[in-house]
Amino acid sequence: MRRLPCITVFAALVVSAAFGAPSAHAVPEPNLRTGPQPPPFPGPEPAPGNAHGNGPETAPGNGEESARENDAGNGPESRMRERPHQGRQAAFARAARTYGVPESLLLAVSYLQSRWDAHGGRPSVSGGYGPMHLVDTRTAASPGRHRDDHHGAAGTDPRGDETRPLRVTAPRPAARGDRVPPDTLHRAARLTGISPARLRLDPAANIMGGAALLAHHQRSGGGRPDAGPAHWYDAVARYPATRDARAAAVFADEVYATLRTGAARVTDDGERVVLRPDPALTPAAPAGRAEAGRTDRDARAPRRLALRQETRGRTGPDCPRGVSCEWIPAAYRKLGRGRYGNHDRYEGRREIDYIVIHDGETSYDAMTRLAANPAYLSWHFTLRSSDGHIAQHLRGQDVGWHAGNWYVNSRSIGLEHEGYLARGGAWYTEAMYRASARLVRHLARRYGVPLDRAHILGHDNVPGATPATVRGMHEDPGPYWDWEHYFELLGRPLDRAARAPRPALAALTALSGRRPARSVTILPRYAVHRPHFTGCGGGSRPCPPAGASSVWLRTAPADDAPLVRDVGKHPTGGSSHSVYDHAARASTGQRYALAERRGDWTAIWYLGQKAWFHDPAGARTSVRARGPVVTPRPGLASVRLYGRPYPEASAYPRGVKRQRPVPLQYRLPAGQRYSLGLTRRGSHLHAVTFDPSKHRLIRGATRYHQIQFGHRVMFVRAEDVVRLRS
């Protein structure tokens, strides 16, 4: 063998250190999905392997019998006490043996509910607790308002078009119209004899309760308790207790897809859990898929009424396969005095650049009623938390009133998710994440929308159209939306290949002669990244520690340095740690131009200033990125920022009021760089009448670049800047 020169050996070692060393979250088992990656849809299947974990039927018959077993030291609580420190994987094995549920099936059901996370004993937005998402109806999402400061607050215009201003106040929906989800937590308490409080707070007890529910569904459906995983389809479909047959079947299909592909990850409380794949597993012919979601109460009802079947309107819903979807049309009606609502119809094929992610700050049923109110607002889809069920309200070519910026409204599709930005740190469910990702993938293919953070926007990334609207722009879905996991579900995982120790990367750069990266993508590890927030319970009280997608930005590389300022959001004061204040935050997936690195800190260009975030080598919160950046062209001290691309005056036909270009409060100084997301010519949809045949789309020739200027995207005129490669 030829001896390698020393420099070559050193280079090989550097490359190995930079790209080959396993991280603390790496999965040593081959062919298993790692970290927070669920089975893709569709996607390749890993190599064979199996772990059914069948056990005898030992489930207690009722809560009283179970309580006697526990008092005698033989019940599920005593089994948990015998081995309190063996971890989550062992808890699944114990629960599976106790209730005769295949261990792999129990793992897969839990993965589809919570990805095995405990969430610190806090409920989901639909009132579900723990790894098995046991629902307590007393803490389920209340009907509430579609929060006034979410849409139409403080004088803001959710339509975002000063040529036809709109002011709305959310009506208070009637609570009696909401369907209350089945209380599976107290049913599990009766089946196991474990107290409801412990089922909420103790992950091992919660898993025991979920196993008892699955075994109960298997028995009540006539299934054999000792059957292998292939024979539990109906029991799995009953588990989420949905009354929608399609939603129940979708959940069961997802569970069996997870069984085939396997999964492995480290949970939010540091527990390592592995589900080995079984690629050949196929559910046996179910006893009756049409009745998959029947509950005990349903069994006493006429079968044709037991489950709510998907309904379709005149057009039918435009949803992908593999989701439960129905058509609930938004209102389109004249309101008098030239007013109409609650959206604009569009003739022809609309150009779509964005898909905007919202949370509704109220329940699914309340949102679907509001969408049918002609005096309110509109969006295209509403997603339910408990089972991922989808309602479509608008055709894709029609314009919803949801983003607060008319340019974005006219070029986007809006998705409202049942949930709350900061109700005690409550979490978004896996069922809703998956349904949303399927829908977005479908819409992105149909309308040619790239799957990146320049096109898949949160409502909190949409800019104010004019200076007067900047302060009132909305904050949802907020820092608790897991963008990293969402993009994995979208099939576009955010790049972690560059998550290498900084010295190794520096040495590799020196050897290769390559220049350091000019931009970075924000990418904290959601489950373990728990920044300090305030205001979840009102006032300035601290929020419960929870995984988050945001990093704080400071004026200097120090933990006690002030947060950076946002002159548009806070004209006379500083930024705050409020969960509702995005002024000094960057979010997962957003790409920024790199300004400097110093020790464990990284600086980016942000709102016209250098902004520092903690980015230590052992727990990186960003990765190197590639992509174009822009900087002011030579000779300009700074350039103006805009909330939308304006057509030039000559583009407007006679009789159509011109939108005069109004720059925002911000400036991009010379010497700074910002990432470029897309380029468009100025345009404006003039739609101020009920009759869509009178609408006019004004197309200009002036080109604008969309850049990541702060937490929100903004626009610069292409002629004012120089585009650079990164």
XYZ file of C-alpha atoms in Angstrom:
726
model
C 0.000 0.000 0.000
C 1.309 3.418 -0.907
C 2.084 5.633 2.100
C -0.111 8.754 2.213
C 1.588 12.095 2.724
C 1.093 13.520 6.220
C -1.043 16.366 4.951
C -3.342 13.883 3.195
C -3.711 11.796 6.325
C -4.510 14.937 8.310
C -7.103 15.981 5.745
C -8.734 12.571 5.918
C -8.898 12.798 9.692
C -10.431 16.268 9.455
C -13.087 15.103 7.005
C -13.856 12.157 9.255
C -14.162 14.442 12.262
C -16.307 16.937 10.419
C -18.710 14.622 8.697
C -18.323 11.108 9.998
C -18.466 11.382 13.748
C -21.792 10.361 15.226
C -23.644 12.961 17.239
C -25.168 12.460 20.626
C -28.462 11.805 18.873
C -27.156 9.331 16.299
C -28.856 5.932 16.102
C -26.389 3.030 16.019
C -28.905 0.491 14.767
C -28.840 0.152 10.969
C -31.805 0.943 8.781
C -33.771 2.839 11.405
C -35.051 6.362 11.012
C -33.295 8.669 13.413
C -34.142 11.659 15.496
C -37.578 13.086 14.942
C -38.031 11.541 11.497
C -41.310 9.626 11.046
C -41.936 7.263 8.173
C -42.193 9.326 4.984
C -45.199 9.234 2.699
C -44.357 7.793 0.333
C -40.776 6.643 0.782
C -38.346 3.746 0.824
C -38.691 1.051 3.459
C -35.772 -0.026 5.644
C -34.334 -3.509 5.820
C -36.338 -6.291 7.512
C -36.633 -6.747 11.220
C -39.439 -7.495 13.672
C -40.422 -7.109 17.298
C -44.055 -8.021 17.761
C -43.869 -8.458 21.519
C -47.084 -10.489 21.819
C -48.137 -11.261 25.370
C -50.959 -12.992 27.222
C -54.298 -11.344 27.790
C -54.005 -10.075 31.349
C -56.053 -6.894 31.176
C -58.281 -6.342 34.181
C -61.951 -6.327 33.372
C -62.932 -3.078 35.037
C -61.659 -0.283 37.206
C -62.715 -1.904 40.518
C -60.919 -5.183 39.739
C -57.867 -3.234 38.644
C -57.873 -1.192 41.834
C -58.011 -4.401 43.908
C -55.053 -5.773 41.947
C -53.101 -2.595 42.621
C -53.963 -2.699 46.330
C -52.756 -6.300 46.479
C -49.510 -5.410 44.773
C -50.314 -7.294 41.556
C -51.774 -4.591 39.296
C -50.195 -2.333 36.686
C -49.172 0.333 39.209
C -47.219 -2.239 41.216
C -45.535 -3.427 38.036
C -44.449 0.158 37.346
C -43.150 0.533 40.891
C -41.081 -2.636 40.567
C -38.922 -1.140 37.818
C -39.148 2.636 38.067
C -35.891 3.501 36.303
C -35.697 1.292 33.219
C -36.847 3.955 30.795
C -39.560 4.473 28.243
C -38.684 1.458 26.075
C -39.095 -0.834 29.094
C -42.383 0.889 29.964
C -43.787 -0.043 26.557
C -42.635 -3.648 27.011
C -44.231 -3.905 30.473
C -47.527 -2.413 29.333
C -47.617 -4.695 26.291
C -47.103 -7.790 28.475
C -49.633 -6.634 31.052
C -52.462 -6.164 28.568
C -51.546 -8.596 25.814
C -50.935 -5.907 23.206
C -48.201 -6.471 20.605
C -45.313 -4.307 21.777
C -44.526 -3.054 18.293
C -48.165 -2.045 17.818
C -48.218 -0.141 21.108
C -45.033 1.671 20.086
C -46.449 2.582 16.668
C -49.745 3.888 18.066
C -47.860 6.051 20.554
C -45.524 7.319 17.838
C -48.507 8.493 15.792
C -49.930 10.255 18.838
C -46.906 11.954 20.386
C -43.713 10.501 18.886
C -43.226 9.001 22.388
C -42.802 12.435 23.995
C -44.136 13.179 27.485
C -44.376 16.984 27.048
C -43.768 17.512 30.753
C -47.312 16.449 31.631
C -48.853 19.312 29.637
C -51.871 18.637 27.395
C -51.980 18.923 23.633
C -54.261 21.497 22.049
C -56.969 18.813 21.971
C -56.545 17.904 25.643
C -54.399 14.792 25.218
C -51.720 13.816 27.745
C -48.522 11.853 27.570
C -47.017 9.397 25.086
C -50.422 7.773 24.442
C -52.313 11.101 24.146
C -55.019 10.198 26.653
C -57.691 12.885 26.292
C -59.153 14.675 29.292
C -62.177 16.596 28.020
C -61.871 19.117 30.836
C -58.657 20.469 29.305
C -59.548 20.039 25.628
C -59.571 23.132 23.404
C -62.451 25.409 24.366
C -64.559 27.091 21.677
C -63.333 30.575 22.602
C -62.793 33.297 20.029
C -60.801 33.217 16.843
C -58.652 35.569 18.870
C -59.242 39.256 18.085
C -55.518 39.919 18.189
C -55.043 36.979 15.845
C -57.227 38.431 13.107
C -58.343 42.017 13.030
C -56.817 43.291 16.250
C -55.858 46.782 17.262
C -57.119 48.312 14.046
C -55.289 45.882 11.765
C -56.872 44.811 8.508
C -56.790 41.035 7.884
C -57.474 41.702 4.214
C -54.463 44.010 4.119
C -55.670 46.204 1.252
C -56.097 49.915 1.886
C -58.111 50.253 -1.351
C -60.886 48.317 0.382
C -60.338 48.419 4.170
C -61.865 45.708 6.343
C -62.457 45.777 10.087
C -63.778 42.710 11.855
C -64.420 41.493 15.379
C -64.673 37.778 15.954
C -68.147 36.761 17.116
C -68.186 34.496 20.137
C -69.200 31.048 18.897
C -71.810 29.076 20.791
C -70.101 26.375 22.835
C -73.031 24.002 22.409
C -72.166 23.613 18.747
C -68.783 22.031 19.495
C -68.388 18.280 19.570
C -66.716 17.179 22.792
C -63.971 14.587 22.203
C -64.346 11.270 24.050
C -62.647 11.268 27.445
C -60.137 8.456 26.986
C -58.080 9.400 30.052
C -60.832 8.639 32.547
C -61.760 5.497 30.650
C -58.141 4.374 30.966
C -58.317 5.161 34.681
C -61.336 2.879 35.043
C -59.648 0.100 33.058
C -56.385 0.214 34.997
C -57.246 1.579 38.414
C -54.520 4.190 37.968
C -55.507 7.670 39.080
C -56.234 10.278 36.372
C -53.579 12.554 37.869
C -50.916 9.888 37.457
C -52.061 9.088 33.928
C -51.498 12.751 33.072
C -48.083 13.140 34.684
C -46.341 9.741 34.711
C -45.270 8.537 31.230
C -45.089 4.875 32.319
C -48.601 5.034 33.776
C -49.822 6.811 30.648
C -48.436 4.020 28.456
C -50.137 1.447 30.684
C -53.419 3.300 30.210
C -53.014 3.373 26.441
C -52.303 -0.351 26.354
C -55.450 -1.006 28.391
C -57.513 1.033 25.925
C -56.120 -0.844 22.931
C -56.835 -4.196 24.574
C -60.353 -3.024 25.433
C -60.989 -2.008 21.802
C -59.665 -5.362 20.591
C -61.994 -7.309 22.888
C -65.040 -5.135 22.234
C -64.520 -5.513 18.496
C -64.431 -9.288 18.714
C -60.698 -9.574 18.085
C -58.430 -12.130 19.697
C -56.205 -10.585 22.370
C -53.331 -12.929 21.515
C -53.394 -12.085 17.802
C -50.323 -10.642 16.102
C -50.123 -7.009 14.986
C -51.747 -7.745 11.629
C -55.048 -8.538 13.393
C -55.417 -5.328 15.415
C -56.467 -2.932 12.643
C -59.964 -2.243 13.985
C -58.696 -1.709 17.536
C -56.086 0.735 16.261
C -58.699 2.630 14.242
C -60.871 2.945 17.340
C -58.019 4.294 19.454
C -58.269 8.031 18.552
C -62.037 7.811 19.239
C -62.933 9.897 16.211
C -66.455 9.762 14.790
C -65.155 10.191 11.242
C -64.721 6.842 9.524
C -62.170 8.206 7.098
C -60.084 9.789 9.865
C -60.118 6.519 11.818
C -58.954 4.555 8.783
C -56.235 7.110 7.994
C -54.904 6.816 11.541
C -54.798 3.021 11.363
C -53.115 3.097 7.952
C -50.456 5.475 9.315
C -49.810 3.157 12.270
C -49.251 0.185 9.970
C -47.019 2.256 7.704
C -44.942 3.118 10.783
C -44.759 -0.566 11.721
C -43.375 -1.340 8.273
C -40.730 1.391 8.248
C -39.790 1.471 11.909
C -38.697 4.540 13.852
C -36.107 5.577 16.421
C -35.535 8.809 18.283
C -34.585 10.438 21.558
C -37.666 11.897 23.248
C -38.132 15.357 24.688
C -37.070 14.097 28.130
C -34.002 12.227 26.889
C -35.430 8.707 26.560
C -34.180 6.613 23.657
C -36.931 4.546 22.002
C -36.657 2.194 19.027
C -39.360 0.540 16.926
C -37.774 -2.033 14.637
C -39.198 -2.237 11.114
C -41.361 -5.056 9.801
C -41.490 -4.332 6.043
C -43.706 -7.298 5.203
C -46.432 -6.525 7.739
C -49.881 -6.008 6.221
C -53.086 -5.733 8.254
C -55.425 -8.658 7.873
C -58.798 -7.970 6.305
C -60.483 -5.887 9.021
C -63.734 -6.973 10.584
C -65.274 -3.856 9.097
C -63.242 -0.835 8.057
C -66.399 1.205 7.631
C -66.909 0.897 11.383
C -63.297 1.472 12.342
C -63.966 4.410 14.600
C -66.990 3.067 16.500
C -66.967 3.703 20.225
C -69.015 1.953 22.910
C -71.654 4.662 22.601
C -71.672 4.195 18.829
C -72.284 0.473 19.248
C -75.680 1.268 20.751
C -76.557 3.577 17.850
C -77.780 2.607 14.382
C -74.737 1.648 12.359
C -75.530 3.993 9.481
C -75.411 6.927 11.938
C -72.480 5.808 14.069
C -69.792 7.554 12.056
C -69.807 10.841 10.255
C -68.807 10.189 6.659
C -66.883 12.698 4.592
C -69.180 15.133 2.801
C -68.623 16.994 -0.424
C -69.985 20.192 -1.806
C -70.492 21.235 -5.371
C -66.789 21.235 -6.109
C -65.647 18.691 -3.540
C -62.497 19.062 -1.472
C -59.110 19.268 -3.164
C -57.194 17.016 -0.793
C -54.569 14.317 -1.302
C -55.073 10.633 -0.735
C -54.380 9.491 2.769
C -56.240 12.250 4.623
C -59.762 12.701 5.913
C -61.273 15.727 4.189
C -64.617 17.438 3.636
C -65.973 20.519 1.861
C -67.463 23.210 4.141
C -67.756 26.266 1.874
C -66.933 29.756 3.041
C -69.686 32.328 2.651
C -69.753 34.615 -0.389
C -72.532 37.148 -0.017
C -73.368 40.834 -0.397
C -73.662 42.664 2.911
C -75.055 46.035 1.785
C -73.479 49.447 1.162
C -71.083 47.900 -1.322
C -69.706 45.473 1.227
C -69.414 41.738 0.716
C -67.657 38.779 2.274
C -65.862 36.801 3.207
C -63.367 36.330 0.352
C -62.721 37.273 -3.260
C -63.490 34.970 -6.126
C -60.975 34.816 -8.927
C -61.569 33.981 -12.567
C -58.795 31.961 -14.149
C -55.735 30.309 -12.661
C -54.208 32.258 -9.803
C -50.432 32.449 -9.403
C -49.514 30.937 -6.030
C -46.166 31.679 -4.363
C -46.925 30.935 -0.726
C -48.629 28.544 1.637
C -49.258 30.309 4.954
C -49.383 28.332 8.208
C -51.700 29.699 10.932
C -53.038 28.519 14.251
C -56.639 29.441 14.928
C -56.596 30.204 18.676
C -59.895 28.359 19.008
C -61.520 25.009 18.291
C -61.987 23.321 14.934
C -65.779 23.521 15.145
C -65.641 27.224 15.973
C -63.352 27.914 13.016
C -65.558 26.067 10.545
C -68.560 28.088 11.747
C -66.622 31.336 11.432
C -65.592 30.483 7.869
C -69.290 30.297 6.992
C -69.931 33.821 8.333
C -70.006 36.335 5.431
C -69.138 39.212 7.782
C -65.964 37.525 8.971
C -62.770 36.284 7.286
C -61.770 33.297 5.217
C -58.946 30.866 4.635
C -58.677 27.805 2.458
C -58.370 24.887 4.912
C -58.988 24.153 8.604
C -57.244 21.212 10.290
C -58.489 19.416 13.402
C -56.049 18.594 16.176
C -57.435 15.307 17.498
C -57.283 13.316 14.262
C -55.924 15.584 11.501
C -59.294 15.860 9.755
C -59.402 18.662 7.147
C -62.170 21.001 6.029
C -61.736 22.960 2.801
C -63.546 26.302 2.564
C -62.241 27.974 -0.616
C -61.203 26.808 -4.036
C -57.507 27.155 -4.656
C -58.048 29.920 -7.212
C -60.073 32.092 -4.821
C -58.444 34.664 -2.540
C -58.810 34.243 1.206
C -58.608 37.073 3.723
C -56.183 35.654 6.257
C -52.612 37.026 6.049
C -53.039 40.755 6.764
C -51.084 41.671 3.616
C -53.102 41.874 0.407
C -50.169 40.984 -1.831
C -49.545 37.796 0.184
C -53.274 37.034 0.322
C -53.533 37.351 -3.451
C -50.683 34.871 -3.993
C -51.184 32.369 -1.168
C -53.230 29.534 0.253
C -53.997 29.750 3.978
C -54.131 26.808 6.398
C -55.642 27.329 9.858
C -54.686 24.695 12.439
C -56.715 24.036 15.565
C -54.460 25.176 18.367
C -53.052 27.939 20.493
C -49.751 29.751 20.198
C -49.062 29.774 23.919
C -51.786 28.246 26.040
C -49.500 26.953 28.776
C -47.073 25.506 26.257
C -49.679 23.109 24.821
C -48.374 21.107 21.880
C -49.565 20.465 18.356
C -50.516 16.839 17.719
C -48.709 14.453 15.420
C -51.968 13.627 13.627
C -52.400 17.275 12.658
C -48.740 17.728 11.668
C -48.980 14.729 9.341
C -52.274 15.713 7.752
C -51.007 19.261 7.256
C -47.774 18.063 5.661
C -49.649 15.766 3.281
C -51.911 18.634 2.292
C -49.036 21.080 1.784
C -47.125 18.579 -0.342
C -50.227 18.104 -2.474
C -50.807 21.845 -2.860
C -47.131 22.535 -3.547
C -47.145 20.021 -6.398
C -50.383 21.382 -7.820
C -49.333 25.042 -7.760
C -45.563 24.727 -8.146
C -44.677 26.114 -4.705
C -41.105 25.310 -3.576
C -40.885 23.594 -0.199
C -38.642 26.023 1.678
C -39.038 28.731 4.305
C -39.153 31.474 1.684
C -42.423 30.020 0.346
C -43.875 28.035 3.273
C -44.461 30.941 5.643
C -45.810 31.184 9.126
C -48.315 33.956 9.638
C -45.572 35.414 11.818
C -43.292 35.694 8.760
C -45.694 37.821 6.692
C -44.602 41.494 6.554
C -46.752 44.503 7.195
C -47.686 46.052 3.847
C -47.148 49.633 5.083
C -45.461 51.229 8.119
C -48.819 51.659 9.844
C -49.492 47.904 9.810
C -46.099 46.620 10.993
C -46.833 46.669 14.739
C -50.120 44.804 14.392
C -48.887 41.909 12.266
C -49.643 38.502 13.689
C -47.547 36.072 15.704
C -48.915 32.595 14.960
C -48.088 29.744 14.801
C -45.303 30.915 17.124
C -42.131 29.334 18.501
C -43.757 26.054 19.560
C -44.524 25.014 15.973
C -41.919 22.344 15.153
C -40.658 23.508 11.743
C -37.859 20.940 11.686
C -40.255 18.034 12.082
C -42.730 19.630 9.675
C -40.153 19.810 6.893
C -39.150 16.211 7.536
C -42.799 15.277 6.996
C -42.796 17.414 3.843
C -39.946 15.275 2.525
C -37.525 18.237 2.572
C -35.534 17.758 5.783
C -33.485 20.765 6.776
C -29.785 20.090 6.259
C -27.796 18.828 9.242
C -24.801 17.588 7.247
C -22.726 20.567 8.330
C -23.362 20.078 12.051
C -19.665 19.409 12.687
C -17.259 20.725 15.323
C -16.089 24.201 14.368
C -12.306 23.413 14.580
C -12.707 20.546 12.128
C -14.584 22.744 9.679
C -11.952 25.460 9.982
C -9.171 22.978 9.260
C -11.075 21.542 6.318
C -11.592 25.040 4.910
C -7.886 25.802 5.253
C -6.907 22.597 3.455
C -9.423 22.867 0.658
C -8.990 26.579 0.039
C -12.770 27.040 0.188
C -14.149 30.254 1.616
C -16.249 30.046 4.797
C -20.016 29.883 4.411
C -21.692 33.220 3.747
C -25.031 32.183 5.207
C -26.472 29.910 7.863
C -29.815 28.198 8.420
C -31.299 28.417 11.905
C -31.715 24.856 13.178
C -31.892 24.235 16.936
C -32.776 20.702 18.013
C -36.418 21.237 18.906
C -36.890 18.636 21.641
C -33.980 19.823 23.783
C -33.861 23.512 22.804
C -35.923 25.280 25.467
C -35.418 29.048 25.403
C -36.955 31.307 28.022
C -40.333 32.839 27.115
C -42.861 34.808 29.112
C -46.567 35.481 28.754
C -48.030 32.011 28.177
C -50.403 32.400 31.099
C -50.838 36.135 30.669
C -48.730 38.984 31.944
C -44.995 38.436 32.241
C -45.008 35.070 33.975
C -42.492 32.536 32.609
C -43.770 29.949 30.169
C -43.320 26.267 31.075
C -40.076 24.861 29.609
C -40.856 23.375 26.207
C -39.186 22.602 22.910
C -39.101 25.575 20.553
C -38.006 26.533 17.043
C -36.667 30.022 17.828
C -33.324 31.446 18.949
C -32.909 34.761 20.774
C -30.855 37.475 19.065
C -28.655 39.835 21.092
C -26.595 42.945 20.470
C -23.364 41.263 21.628
C -22.057 37.689 22.101
C -23.103 37.386 25.742
C -26.079 35.915 27.584
C -26.697 39.186 29.415
C -26.498 41.401 26.313
C -29.720 43.242 25.373
C -32.002 41.821 22.722
C -31.718 43.477 19.317
C -34.232 46.221 18.494
C -37.016 46.218 15.936
C -37.832 49.853 15.126
C -41.057 48.856 13.404
C -42.413 46.652 16.179
C -41.068 48.769 19.065
C -40.517 52.352 17.828
C -39.741 53.736 21.277
C -38.654 50.724 23.316
C -36.756 47.474 23.355
C -37.682 43.919 22.469
C -39.082 41.565 25.100
C -39.000 37.853 25.927
C -42.767 37.598 25.395
C -43.798 34.523 23.469
C -45.819 36.921 21.294
C -42.856 39.198 20.481
C -40.863 38.153 17.395
C -38.742 41.300 17.282
C -35.502 39.614 18.383
C -35.933 36.041 17.206
C -34.916 33.879 14.267
C -36.778 30.668 13.476
C -35.909 27.177 12.304
C -35.358 26.892 8.564
C -34.816 30.607 7.987
C -31.572 31.422 6.154
C -29.541 34.500 7.092
C -26.293 35.984 5.838
C -23.420 35.232 8.188
C -21.850 38.330 9.770
C -19.305 36.934 12.251
C -18.407 34.019 14.512
C -16.861 34.455 17.929
C -16.386 31.532 20.312
C -19.751 29.881 20.954
C -21.664 32.705 19.283
C -22.723 33.381 15.698
C -23.809 36.748 14.305
C -26.176 37.274 11.388
C -27.367 40.419 9.629
C -30.858 41.140 10.948
C -33.030 44.262 10.644
C -30.033 46.382 9.660
C -27.797 45.303 12.546
C -25.493 42.514 13.670
C -27.486 40.043 15.782
C -25.817 37.358 17.926
C -27.220 33.965 18.959
C -25.731 31.192 21.084
C -24.392 28.494 18.757
C -21.933 26.294 20.711
C -19.994 23.552 18.958
C -21.511 20.836 21.136
C -25.111 21.961 20.652
C -25.302 23.852 17.386
C -28.379 25.933 16.693
C -27.479 26.664 13.062
C -25.944 24.907 10.080
C -23.953 26.177 7.127
C -26.150 27.040 4.174
C -25.904 27.934 0.526
C -27.975 30.327 -1.499
C -27.918 33.804 -3.009
C -27.604 36.939 -0.896
C -28.041 40.610 -1.769
C -26.218 43.767 -0.679
C -26.687 47.443 -1.664
C -25.103 48.255 -4.999
C -21.925 50.367 -4.917
C -22.535 54.030 -4.237
C -25.651 53.561 -2.093
C -25.338 54.132 1.643
C -28.546 52.152 2.230
C -31.672 50.955 0.426
C -35.351 50.976 1.388
C -37.452 47.957 2.334
C -41.048 47.325 1.233
C -43.906 45.159 2.434
C -44.944 44.217 -1.110
C -43.682 44.539 -4.705
C -45.326 47.586 -6.303
C -46.184 47.934 -10.005
C -44.955 51.188 -11.507
C -47.524 53.934 -12.137
C -47.626 53.323 -15.888
C -48.838 49.739 -15.347
C -52.221 50.832 -13.954
C -55.108 51.090 -16.416
C -57.391 54.090 -16.396
C -60.010 53.938 -13.658
C -57.944 51.814 -11.261
C -56.580 53.640 -8.239
C -52.809 53.468 -8.079
C -50.967 51.996 -5.088
C -48.188 54.454 -4.307
C -44.949 52.762 -3.177
C -44.617 53.276 0.571
C -41.314 52.107 2.103
C -41.271 50.518 5.548
C -39.428 51.922 8.576
C -36.328 49.875 7.859
C -33.146 50.398 5.815
C -30.584 47.934 4.505
C -27.144 49.555 5.077
C -24.175 49.193 2.759
C -21.878 46.329 3.735
C -24.670 44.100 5.034
C -26.042 41.046 3.244
C -29.410 39.303 3.354
C -30.572 35.974 1.935
C -32.653 36.086 -1.237
C -35.749 33.868 -1.348
C -37.461 34.725 -4.638
C -37.769 37.457 -7.264
C -41.041 38.833 -8.625
C -42.212 41.769 -10.699
C -44.516 44.197 -8.964
C -48.191 43.255 -9.126
C -51.491 44.175 -7.522
C -54.873 42.447 -7.631
C -57.508 45.186 -7.767
C -60.578 43.490 -6.249
C -63.077 45.849 -4.629
C -66.397 44.566 -6.005
C -68.565 41.494 -5.495
C -68.460 40.691 -9.227
C -65.125 38.939 -9.974
C -65.373 39.849 -13.667
C -64.570 43.433 -12.640
C -61.353 42.518 -10.835
C -58.076 43.531 -12.475
C -54.594 42.076 -12.028
C -52.035 44.837 -12.591
C -48.631 43.527 -13.654
C -45.619 45.806 -13.547
C -42.106 45.543 -14.937
C -40.165 46.575 -11.808
C -38.411 43.601 -10.242
C -38.274 43.046 -6.489
C -36.275 40.563 -4.408
C -37.861 38.938 -1.367
C -35.247 38.772 1.398
C -35.099 37.432 4.958
C -34.601 40.811 6.607
C -35.852 40.021 10.114
C -38.211 37.414 11.467
C -40.442 38.452 8.571
C -39.641 38.522 4.879
C -39.519 41.902 3.115
C -38.847 43.218 -0.387
C -36.123 45.353 -1.994
C -36.039 46.699 -5.532
C -33.690 44.580 -7.609
C -32.090 47.681 -9.127
C -30.996 48.842 -5.653
C -28.951 45.755 -4.765
C -26.292 43.404 -6.077
C -26.896 39.670 -6.014
C -24.010 37.545 -4.675
C -23.465 33.807 -4.560
C -23.148 32.155 -1.169
